Amino acid sequence: MTNSRTLFAKLWDAHVVASLGMGEDLVAIDRVFLHERTGSVALRSLAASGRCVADPRRVFAVTDHIVDTLPGRTGTRVPGGAAFLEATREETRKAGIRLFDVEDPDQGIVHVISPELAIVLPGATLVCPDSHSCSQGALGALAWGIGSTEAEHAMATGTLRVRRPGTMRVTFSGRLRPGVTAKDMALALIATHGAGGGKGRAIEFAGEAVAALDLEGRLTLCNMAAEFGAMTAFVAPDDIVFDYLKDRRYAPRGPAWDAALAAWRQLVTDPGAVFDREIVMDANSIAPMMSWGVSPQDSVPIDSPIPTPPDASIGARAFDYMALTPGQPLLGTPIDAAFIGSCTNSRLADLRRVAAIVRGRHVAEGVTAIIVPGSSAVRRAAEAEGIDRIFIDAGFDWRMSGCSLCFYAGGDGFAPGARVVSSTNRNFEGRQGPGVRTHIASPETVAASALAGAIADPRDWPPLPVLDDAGADNHAPAFAAGAGVR
């Protein structure tokens, strides 16, 4: 079928302004999102060059990366961080850019609030100086991370010079088993094919298991594509995406919505379209996963022993840093802390699933457990449903939204040598503080481990029955769908 096209080809070709030769194109950029850690630098450099933002309506900014997450916060605990915040406020004000600042009700992690507010839309191109911008491909967009200099160019011209990437389709056939999540799908993929398995490619996630995911799960899957080396990742939009977007802040309305919806329904890969590479994973064979080393590719099913890596020198360094040995089981390894948050797993659906596990239970003695919602809207919705009380009663620290503790730049960190189970996306050395040993996993696995005081299988921690006044079992709490997140 010579006219068959991939979804990537449709997205890319619709935005090509000009072919520049040597595999590079000038691509139109629909949205630019900035954060305070790099956004102020890009804006000041742009102004210093005598240029201005071509269309401020297409540019958004947020304070999320270095803000602290403690209740009652006013800014940042990072030495010198206040200068970044003030510069961001000053430069966005001068440029006429919408800033979601610390006290803004819509503040949150960039890759969380962009879908919440429908800043990202199917078929759109979106760039941000952040490697996990590919998360937003979950809505059928073409989104990728850039540098500050590229951000300047995108803001000044509405375009970027980009080399057209190769394509890959990752198909998850079959259905996930109970207790297995999108995070486990991603870690299984990376563990099987390596952290460079998708290097530089545009990856389409497809298959029955992907179609069955809610939007939050798709966001998690696309988010982790950065750890697979991908340039970008996406899922073909469907009614799950369309229903999510309808009536949100920046979504089209009225006749414009109808026209957009008709166009969005065409954003699929045609039958017979050819990819540069295809990978097929059996979703039914995936178990809850957890990392053991210092790269997401160092991950195994949680009930499996730690393997001996083929590269002994790399393995030795990872084992030394993590204080583990080949053949050692992960299950039962004592932990010091548990963290749930980040742009990977901090949305309302994530928090609901965690609440179902921890309700009626308590964090193990000696374990520090922290939950950071991905946005202020998520935090309000969780509090409206009483989820925050479940966490607090269970011994979790309930925080404000931000990137804190995903990387050591928000003024927060764990003690050197602490072993932490985390729902974040990276387990590099020092990622959560100097000497901190991070194991990445799903929020459910983090919650179960916090309760056990050691690495635990979430399948061993089903929700406790909820008894009414007469002692009857009312099952687990049914949280209201989507409350407050608009």
Coordinates of C-alpha atoms in Angstrom, one line a residue:
M1 CA 0.0 0.0 0.0
T2 CA 2.3 2.7 -1.3
N3 CA 0.1 5.6 0.0
S4 CA 0.0 4.3 3.5
R5 CA 1.5 6.6 6.0
T6 CA 2.5 6.4 9.7
L7 CA 1.0 8.7 12.3
F8 CA 4.5 10.2 12.6
A9 CA 4.6 11.1 8.9
K10 CA 1.2 12.8 9.2
L11 CA 2.3 14.8 12.2
W12 CA 5.7 15.7 10.8
D13 CA 4.7 16.5 7.2
A14 CA 1.8 18.7 8.3
H15 CA 4.4 21.0 10.1
V16 CA 7.2 21.1 7.5
V17 CA 7.8 24.6 6.4
A18 CA 10.7 23.8 4.2
S19 CA 13.1 21.0 3.4
L20 CA 16.7 22.0 4.2
G21 CA 18.4 19.0 2.7
M22 CA 20.7 16.5 4.5
G23 CA 17.7 15.0 6.2
E24 CA 16.8 18.3 8.0
D25 CA 13.5 20.2 7.8
L26 CA 12.3 23.5 9.1
V27 CA 9.3 22.5 11.3
A28 CA 6.5 24.8 12.5
I29 CA 6.2 24.8 16.3
D30 CA 2.6 25.3 17.7
R31 CA 3.5 25.6 21.4
V32 CA 6.5 26.4 23.5
F33 CA 6.5 25.6 27.2
L34 CA 9.2 27.0 29.6
H35 CA 10.1 26.3 33.2
E36 CA 12.1 28.5 35.5
R37 CA 15.3 26.5 35.5
T38 CA 16.0 27.3 31.8
G39 CA 13.1 29.5 30.6
S40 CA 14.5 32.7 32.1
V41 CA 17.9 32.1 30.5
A42 CA 16.3 31.6 27.0
L43 CA 14.1 34.7 27.4
R44 CA 17.0 36.9 28.5
S45 CA 19.3 35.7 25.8
L46 CA 16.5 36.3 23.2
A47 CA 16.1 39.9 24.5
A48 CA 19.8 40.5 24.5
S49 CA 19.9 39.5 20.8
G50 CA 17.4 42.3 20.0
R51 CA 14.7 39.8 19.2
C52 CA 11.2 39.3 20.7
V53 CA 8.7 36.5 21.1
A54 CA 6.9 36.3 17.8
D55 CA 3.5 35.1 19.3
P56 CA 3.3 35.2 23.1
R57 CA -0.1 33.4 23.0
R58 CA 1.7 30.2 21.9
V59 CA 4.3 30.3 24.7
F60 CA 3.6 29.3 28.3
A61 CA 5.8 29.1 31.4
V62 CA 5.6 27.5 34.9
T63 CA 7.6 27.5 38.1
D64 CA 8.0 23.8 38.9
H65 CA 11.6 22.6 38.7
I66 CA 13.3 24.3 41.7
V67 CA 10.3 25.3 43.8
D68 CA 10.0 23.6 47.1
T69 CA 7.0 21.5 47.9
L70 CA 6.5 22.0 51.6
P71 CA 3.1 23.3 52.6
G72 CA 3.1 27.1 52.9
R73 CA 6.0 27.5 50.4
T74 CA 6.8 30.9 49.1
G75 CA 9.6 30.0 46.6
T76 CA 12.6 27.8 46.6
R77 CA 15.1 26.3 49.0
V78 CA 17.8 26.0 46.4
P79 CA 20.8 28.3 47.0
G80 CA 20.6 31.0 44.3
G81 CA 17.2 29.6 43.2
A82 CA 15.3 32.8 44.0
A83 CA 17.2 34.5 41.2
F84 CA 15.8 32.1 38.7
L85 CA 12.3 32.6 39.9
E86 CA 12.5 36.4 39.8
A87 CA 14.1 36.3 36.4
T88 CA 11.3 34.1 35.1
R89 CA 8.7 36.4 36.5
E90 CA 10.3 39.5 35.1
E91 CA 11.0 38.1 31.6
T92 CA 7.6 36.5 31.1
R93 CA 5.9 39.7 32.2
K94 CA 7.9 41.7 29.7
A95 CA 7.3 39.2 26.9
G96 CA 3.6 38.9 27.7
I97 CA 3.8 35.2 28.3
R98 CA 1.3 33.3 30.6
L99 CA 3.2 32.2 33.7
F100 CA 1.8 29.6 36.1
D101 CA 3.6 30.8 39.2
V102 CA 3.9 29.2 42.6
E103 CA 0.6 30.6 44.0
D104 CA -1.3 30.2 40.7
P105 CA -4.2 27.7 41.1
D106 CA -3.1 26.1 37.8
Q107 CA 0.6 25.7 38.8
G108 CA 2.1 22.2 38.5
I109 CA 4.7 20.1 36.7
V110 CA 4.9 21.2 33.1
H111 CA 4.0 17.8 31.6
V112 CA 1.1 17.5 34.0
I113 CA -0.6 20.9 33.6
S114 CA -0.2 21.0 29.8
P115 CA -2.7 18.2 29.3
E116 CA -4.8 19.3 32.2
L117 CA -5.3 22.7 30.5
A118 CA -5.4 21.4 26.9
I119 CA -2.4 23.4 26.0
V120 CA -1.2 20.3 24.2
L121 CA -3.7 19.0 21.6
P122 CA -3.7 16.1 19.1
G123 CA -1.8 16.9 16.0
A124 CA 0.1 19.8 17.6
T125 CA 3.9 20.3 17.9
L126 CA 5.1 21.2 21.3
V127 CA 8.6 21.8 22.6
C128 CA 10.0 22.4 26.0
P129 CA 13.6 22.6 27.5
D130 CA 13.0 19.3 29.3
S131 CA 13.8 15.8 28.2
H132 CA 10.4 14.4 29.3
S133 CA 8.4 16.6 27.0
C134 CA 7.7 13.4 25.0
S135 CA 5.1 12.6 27.8
Q136 CA 2.6 14.8 26.0
G137 CA 2.6 12.6 22.9
A138 CA 0.1 10.5 24.8
L139 CA -2.5 12.9 23.4
G140 CA -1.5 12.3 19.8
A141 CA 0.9 15.3 19.7
L142 CA 4.4 15.6 18.4
A143 CA 6.3 16.8 21.6
W144 CA 10.0 16.7 22.3
G145 CA 12.6 18.2 24.6
I146 CA 15.0 21.0 23.4
G147 CA 17.8 23.2 24.7
S148 CA 17.6 26.8 25.7
T149 CA 19.1 28.0 22.4
E150 CA 16.5 26.1 20.5
A151 CA 13.8 27.6 22.7
E152 CA 15.0 31.0 21.7
H153 CA 14.7 30.1 18.0
A154 CA 11.2 28.6 18.5
M155 CA 9.9 31.7 20.3
A156 CA 11.4 34.1 17.8
T157 CA 10.4 32.4 14.6
G158 CA 7.8 29.8 15.4
T159 CA 10.0 27.2 13.8
L160 CA 12.9 24.9 14.5
R161 CA 15.5 23.2 12.3
V162 CA 15.2 19.5 13.1
R163 CA 16.6 16.3 11.6
R164 CA 13.8 14.0 10.7
P165 CA 14.1 11.0 13.1
G166 CA 13.7 7.3 12.2
T167 CA 10.5 5.6 13.2
M168 CA 9.7 2.7 15.5
R169 CA 6.4 1.1 16.5
V170 CA 6.3 -0.7 19.9
T171 CA 3.3 -2.9 20.1
F172 CA 2.1 -4.4 23.4
S173 CA 0.0 -7.3 22.5
G174 CA -2.5 -8.9 24.8
R175 CA -3.7 -7.5 28.2
L176 CA -1.9 -6.6 31.4
R177 CA -2.4 -8.8 34.4
P178 CA -3.8 -7.4 37.6
G179 CA -1.3 -5.3 39.5
V180 CA 0.7 -4.5 36.4
T181 CA 0.8 -0.9 35.1
A182 CA 2.1 1.3 32.3
K183 CA 5.2 2.0 34.4
D184 CA 5.9 -1.8 34.4
M185 CA 5.4 -1.9 30.6
A186 CA 8.0 0.8 30.1
L187 CA 10.5 -0.7 32.4
A188 CA 10.1 -4.1 30.8
L189 CA 10.7 -2.6 27.4
I190 CA 13.8 -0.8 28.5
A191 CA 15.2 -3.8 30.4
T192 CA 14.7 -6.0 27.4
H193 CA 16.0 -3.7 24.7
G194 CA 18.3 -1.4 26.6
A195 CA 18.3 2.3 27.5
G196 CA 19.4 3.1 23.9
G197 CA 16.9 0.8 22.2
G198 CA 14.9 3.7 20.8
K199 CA 17.8 6.1 20.4
G200 CA 16.8 9.1 18.3
R201 CA 13.6 7.6 17.0
A202 CA 10.0 8.7 17.0
I203 CA 8.2 5.9 18.7
E204 CA 4.5 5.0 18.3
F205 CA 3.1 2.9 21.1
A206 CA 0.3 0.6 19.9
G207 CA -1.5 -2.6 20.7
E208 CA -4.3 -3.9 22.8
A209 CA -2.6 -3.2 26.1
V210 CA -1.9 0.4 25.1
A211 CA -5.4 1.0 23.9
A212 CA -6.7 -0.2 27.2
L213 CA -4.7 2.3 29.2
D214 CA -6.3 5.4 30.6
L215 CA -4.8 8.7 29.5
E216 CA -2.7 8.8 32.7
G217 CA -1.2 5.5 31.8
R218 CA -0.4 6.6 28.3
L219 CA 1.3 9.7 29.7
T220 CA 3.5 7.5 31.9
L221 CA 4.4 5.2 29.0
C222 CA 5.4 8.1 26.7
N223 CA 7.2 9.8 29.6
M224 CA 9.5 6.8 30.0
A225 CA 10.4 6.9 26.3
A226 CA 13.0 9.4 27.2
E227 CA 14.7 6.6 29.2
F228 CA 14.6 4.5 26.1
G229 CA 16.6 7.1 24.2
A230 CA 13.7 8.2 22.0
M231 CA 13.5 11.7 20.4
T232 CA 9.7 11.6 20.9
A233 CA 6.9 9.1 21.5
F234 CA 3.1 9.2 21.0
V235 CA -0.1 7.2 21.0
A236 CA -2.8 7.6 18.3
P237 CA -5.6 9.7 19.9
D238 CA -9.0 8.2 20.4
D239 CA -12.2 8.8 22.4
I240 CA -10.3 8.4 25.7
V241 CA -8.2 11.5 24.7
F242 CA -11.1 13.4 23.1
D243 CA -13.3 12.9 26.2
Y244 CA -10.5 14.0 28.4
L245 CA -9.9 17.2 26.4
K246 CA -13.4 18.4 25.9
D247 CA -14.2 21.7 27.7
R248 CA -10.7 22.1 29.2
R249 CA -9.2 25.6 29.4
Y250 CA -7.4 25.9 26.0
A251 CA -9.4 23.3 24.1
P252 CA -11.4 24.4 21.0
R253 CA -15.1 25.0 21.6
G254 CA -18.3 25.0 19.6
P255 CA -17.9 24.6 15.8
A256 CA -14.1 24.7 16.3
W257 CA -14.3 21.7 18.5
D258 CA -16.3 19.7 15.9
A259 CA -13.8 20.6 13.2
A260 CA -10.8 19.7 15.4
L261 CA -12.4 16.4 16.4
A262 CA -13.0 15.5 12.7
A263 CA -9.3 16.2 12.0
W264 CA -8.0 14.4 15.1
R265 CA -9.8 11.2 14.1
Q266 CA -7.6 11.0 11.0
L267 CA -4.5 10.9 13.2
V268 CA -3.8 7.2 12.9
T269 CA -1.2 5.0 11.2
D270 CA -2.7 3.7 8.0
P271 CA -2.8 -0.1 7.4
G272 CA 0.3 -1.3 5.7
A273 CA 2.5 1.7 6.7
V274 CA 6.1 0.7 7.2
F275 CA 8.3 1.6 10.2
D276 CA 12.1 1.6 10.3
R277 CA 11.9 -0.9 13.2
E278 CA 9.1 -2.9 15.0
I279 CA 9.2 -4.3 18.5
V280 CA 6.4 -6.5 19.9
M281 CA 6.1 -7.1 23.6
D282 CA 3.7 -9.6 25.3
A283 CA 1.8 -7.5 27.8
N284 CA 0.4 -10.6 29.6
S285 CA 4.0 -11.8 30.4
I286 CA 4.9 -8.5 32.2
A287 CA 5.2 -8.5 36.0
P288 CA 5.6 -5.6 38.4
M289 CA 9.1 -4.2 37.7
M290 CA 11.8 -2.6 39.7
S291 CA 15.2 -1.2 39.0
W292 CA 18.2 -2.6 40.8
G293 CA 21.1 -0.6 39.3
V294 CA 21.8 3.0 38.2
S295 CA 20.0 3.0 34.8
P296 CA 16.3 2.2 34.1
Q297 CA 17.6 -0.7 31.9
D298 CA 18.8 -2.3 35.1
S299 CA 15.3 -3.5 36.0
V300 CA 13.8 -6.9 36.6
P301 CA 10.5 -8.4 37.6
I302 CA 10.1 -7.7 41.3
D303 CA 10.0 -11.4 42.2
S304 CA 13.2 -12.2 40.3
P305 CA 16.8 -12.2 41.6
I306 CA 19.2 -9.5 40.5
P307 CA 21.0 -10.7 37.4
T308 CA 24.7 -10.6 36.6
P309 CA 25.2 -8.0 33.9
P310 CA 27.1 -9.0 30.7
D311 CA 29.4 -6.0 31.2
A312 CA 31.2 -6.8 34.4
S313 CA 32.9 -3.4 34.8
I314 CA 29.6 -1.5 34.5
G315 CA 27.9 -4.1 36.7
A316 CA 30.5 -3.8 39.4
R317 CA 30.0 0.0 39.7
A318 CA 26.2 -0.4 39.9
F319 CA 26.4 -3.1 42.5
D320 CA 28.9 -1.1 44.6
Y321 CA 26.8 2.1 44.4
M322 CA 23.5 0.3 45.2
A323 CA 25.1 -2.1 47.8
L324 CA 23.6 -5.1 46.2
T325 CA 25.0 -8.4 44.8
P326 CA 24.2 -10.6 41.8
G327 CA 21.6 -13.3 42.6
Q328 CA 20.3 -11.4 45.5
P329 CA 16.5 -11.1 45.7
L330 CA 15.0 -7.6 45.6
L331 CA 12.0 -8.6 47.6
G332 CA 12.5 -8.0 51.3
T333 CA 15.4 -5.6 50.9
P334 CA 14.9 -3.0 53.6
I335 CA 14.3 0.6 52.5
D336 CA 14.7 4.0 54.2
A337 CA 12.2 6.1 52.2
A338 CA 9.4 6.0 49.6
F339 CA 8.6 8.7 47.2
I340 CA 5.5 9.1 44.9
G341 CA 5.6 12.0 42.5
S342 CA 7.2 13.5 39.3
C343 CA 5.9 14.0 35.8
T344 CA 5.9 10.2 35.5
N345 CA 3.4 9.1 38.2
S346 CA 1.8 11.9 40.2
R347 CA -1.6 12.3 38.5
L348 CA -5.0 11.8 40.2
A349 CA -5.4 8.3 38.8
D350 CA -2.0 7.4 40.3
L351 CA -3.0 8.8 43.7
R352 CA -6.3 7.0 43.7
R353 CA -4.6 3.6 43.1
V354 CA -2.1 4.3 45.9
A355 CA -4.9 5.4 48.3
A356 CA -6.7 2.1 47.7
I357 CA -3.6 0.2 48.9
V358 CA -2.7 2.3 51.9
R359 CA -6.2 2.9 53.2
G360 CA -6.4 1.4 56.7
R361 CA -2.7 0.7 56.9
H362 CA 0.4 2.6 58.0
V363 CA 3.9 3.2 56.7
A364 CA 6.4 1.0 58.4
E365 CA 8.4 2.4 61.3
G366 CA 11.6 4.2 60.3
V367 CA 10.4 4.8 56.7
T368 CA 10.1 8.3 55.4
A369 CA 7.2 8.4 52.9
I370 CA 6.4 11.4 50.8
I371 CA 3.7 12.1 48.2
V372 CA 4.0 15.1 45.8
P373 CA 1.0 15.6 43.6
G374 CA 1.8 16.6 40.0
S375 CA -0.3 19.8 40.0
S376 CA -2.2 22.1 42.2
A377 CA -5.4 20.9 40.5
V378 CA -4.5 17.3 41.3
R379 CA -3.8 18.2 44.9
R380 CA -7.2 20.0 45.2
A381 CA -9.0 17.0 43.6
A382 CA -7.3 14.6 45.9
E383 CA -8.3 16.7 48.9
A384 CA -11.9 17.0 47.7
E385 CA -12.1 13.2 47.5
G386 CA -10.5 12.7 50.9
I387 CA -7.5 11.0 49.5
D388 CA -5.1 13.3 51.3
R389 CA -6.5 12.1 54.7
I390 CA -5.9 8.5 53.7
F391 CA -2.3 9.4 53.0
I392 CA -1.8 11.5 56.1
D393 CA -3.5 8.9 58.4
A394 CA -1.2 6.2 56.8
G395 CA 1.9 8.3 57.7
F396 CA 2.7 9.9 54.4
D397 CA 4.0 13.5 54.1
W398 CA 1.5 15.3 51.8
R399 CA 3.2 18.0 49.8
M400 CA 2.6 20.8 47.3
S401 CA 3.1 20.2 43.6
G402 CA 6.5 20.4 41.9
C403 CA 9.5 18.4 40.6
S404 CA 11.0 18.1 44.0
L405 CA 12.8 14.8 44.8
C406 CA 12.7 13.7 41.2
F407 CA 16.1 15.3 40.8
Y408 CA 18.4 16.9 43.3
A409 CA 17.5 20.5 42.5
G410 CA 14.5 21.4 44.5
G411 CA 16.2 21.9 47.8
D412 CA 15.0 18.4 48.9
G413 CA 16.9 15.2 49.1
F414 CA 17.4 12.0 51.1
A415 CA 20.3 11.2 53.4
P416 CA 23.5 9.9 51.8
G417 CA 23.2 6.1 51.4
A418 CA 19.5 6.0 51.9
R419 CA 17.6 3.4 49.9
V420 CA 14.6 4.9 48.3
V421 CA 11.8 3.3 46.3
S422 CA 10.5 5.9 43.9
S423 CA 7.8 6.4 41.2
T424 CA 10.2 8.7 39.3
N425 CA 11.8 8.0 35.9
R426 CA 15.5 8.0 36.7
N427 CA 17.7 6.1 39.1
F428 CA 21.1 7.6 38.2
E429 CA 23.7 8.1 40.8
G430 CA 22.8 11.0 43.0
R431 CA 19.5 11.6 41.3
Q432 CA 17.7 12.1 44.6
G433 CA 20.7 13.3 46.6
P434 CA 24.4 12.5 47.0
G435 CA 24.8 8.8 47.6
V436 CA 21.1 8.1 47.5
R437 CA 20.2 4.6 46.2
T438 CA 17.0 4.9 44.1
H439 CA 14.8 2.0 42.9
I440 CA 12.2 3.1 40.4
A441 CA 8.9 1.3 40.2
S442 CA 5.1 1.9 39.9
P443 CA 3.3 4.0 42.5
E444 CA 1.6 0.8 43.7
T445 CA 5.0 -0.9 44.3
V446 CA 6.3 2.2 46.1
A447 CA 3.2 2.2 48.3
A448 CA 3.4 -1.5 49.1
S449 CA 7.1 -1.1 49.9
A450 CA 6.5 1.9 52.2
L451 CA 4.0 -0.2 54.2
A452 CA 6.3 -3.2 54.4
G453 CA 9.4 -1.3 55.2
A454 CA 11.1 -3.3 52.5
I455 CA 10.8 -3.8 48.7
A456 CA 7.4 -5.5 48.3
D457 CA 5.2 -6.9 45.5
P458 CA 2.0 -4.8 45.2
R459 CA 0.1 -7.9 44.4
D460 CA 0.6 -9.0 48.0
W461 CA -1.1 -5.8 49.2
P462 CA -4.7 -5.8 48.0
P463 CA -7.0 -3.1 49.2
L464 CA -8.5 -3.8 52.7
P465 CA -12.2 -4.2 52.9
V466 CA -14.1 -1.1 53.9
L467 CA -16.6 -1.9 56.7
D468 CA -19.7 0.2 57.3
D469 CA -21.2 0.8 60.7
A470 CA -22.9 -2.6 60.7
G471 CA -19.6 -4.3 59.8
A472 CA -20.6 -5.1 56.2
D473 CA -17.9 -5.1 53.5
N474 CA -18.4 -2.2 51.2
H475 CA -15.2 -3.0 49.3
A476 CA -12.6 -0.4 48.3
P477 CA -13.4 3.3 48.1
A478 CA -14.9 4.5 44.7
F479 CA -13.2 7.8 44.1
A480 CA -15.1 10.3 41.9
A481 CA -13.7 10.3 38.4
G482 CA -11.9 13.5 37.4
A483 CA -13.2 15.6 40.3
G484 CA -11.6 19.1 40.3
V485 CA -9.1 18.6 37.4
R486 CA -10.3 21.0 34.8

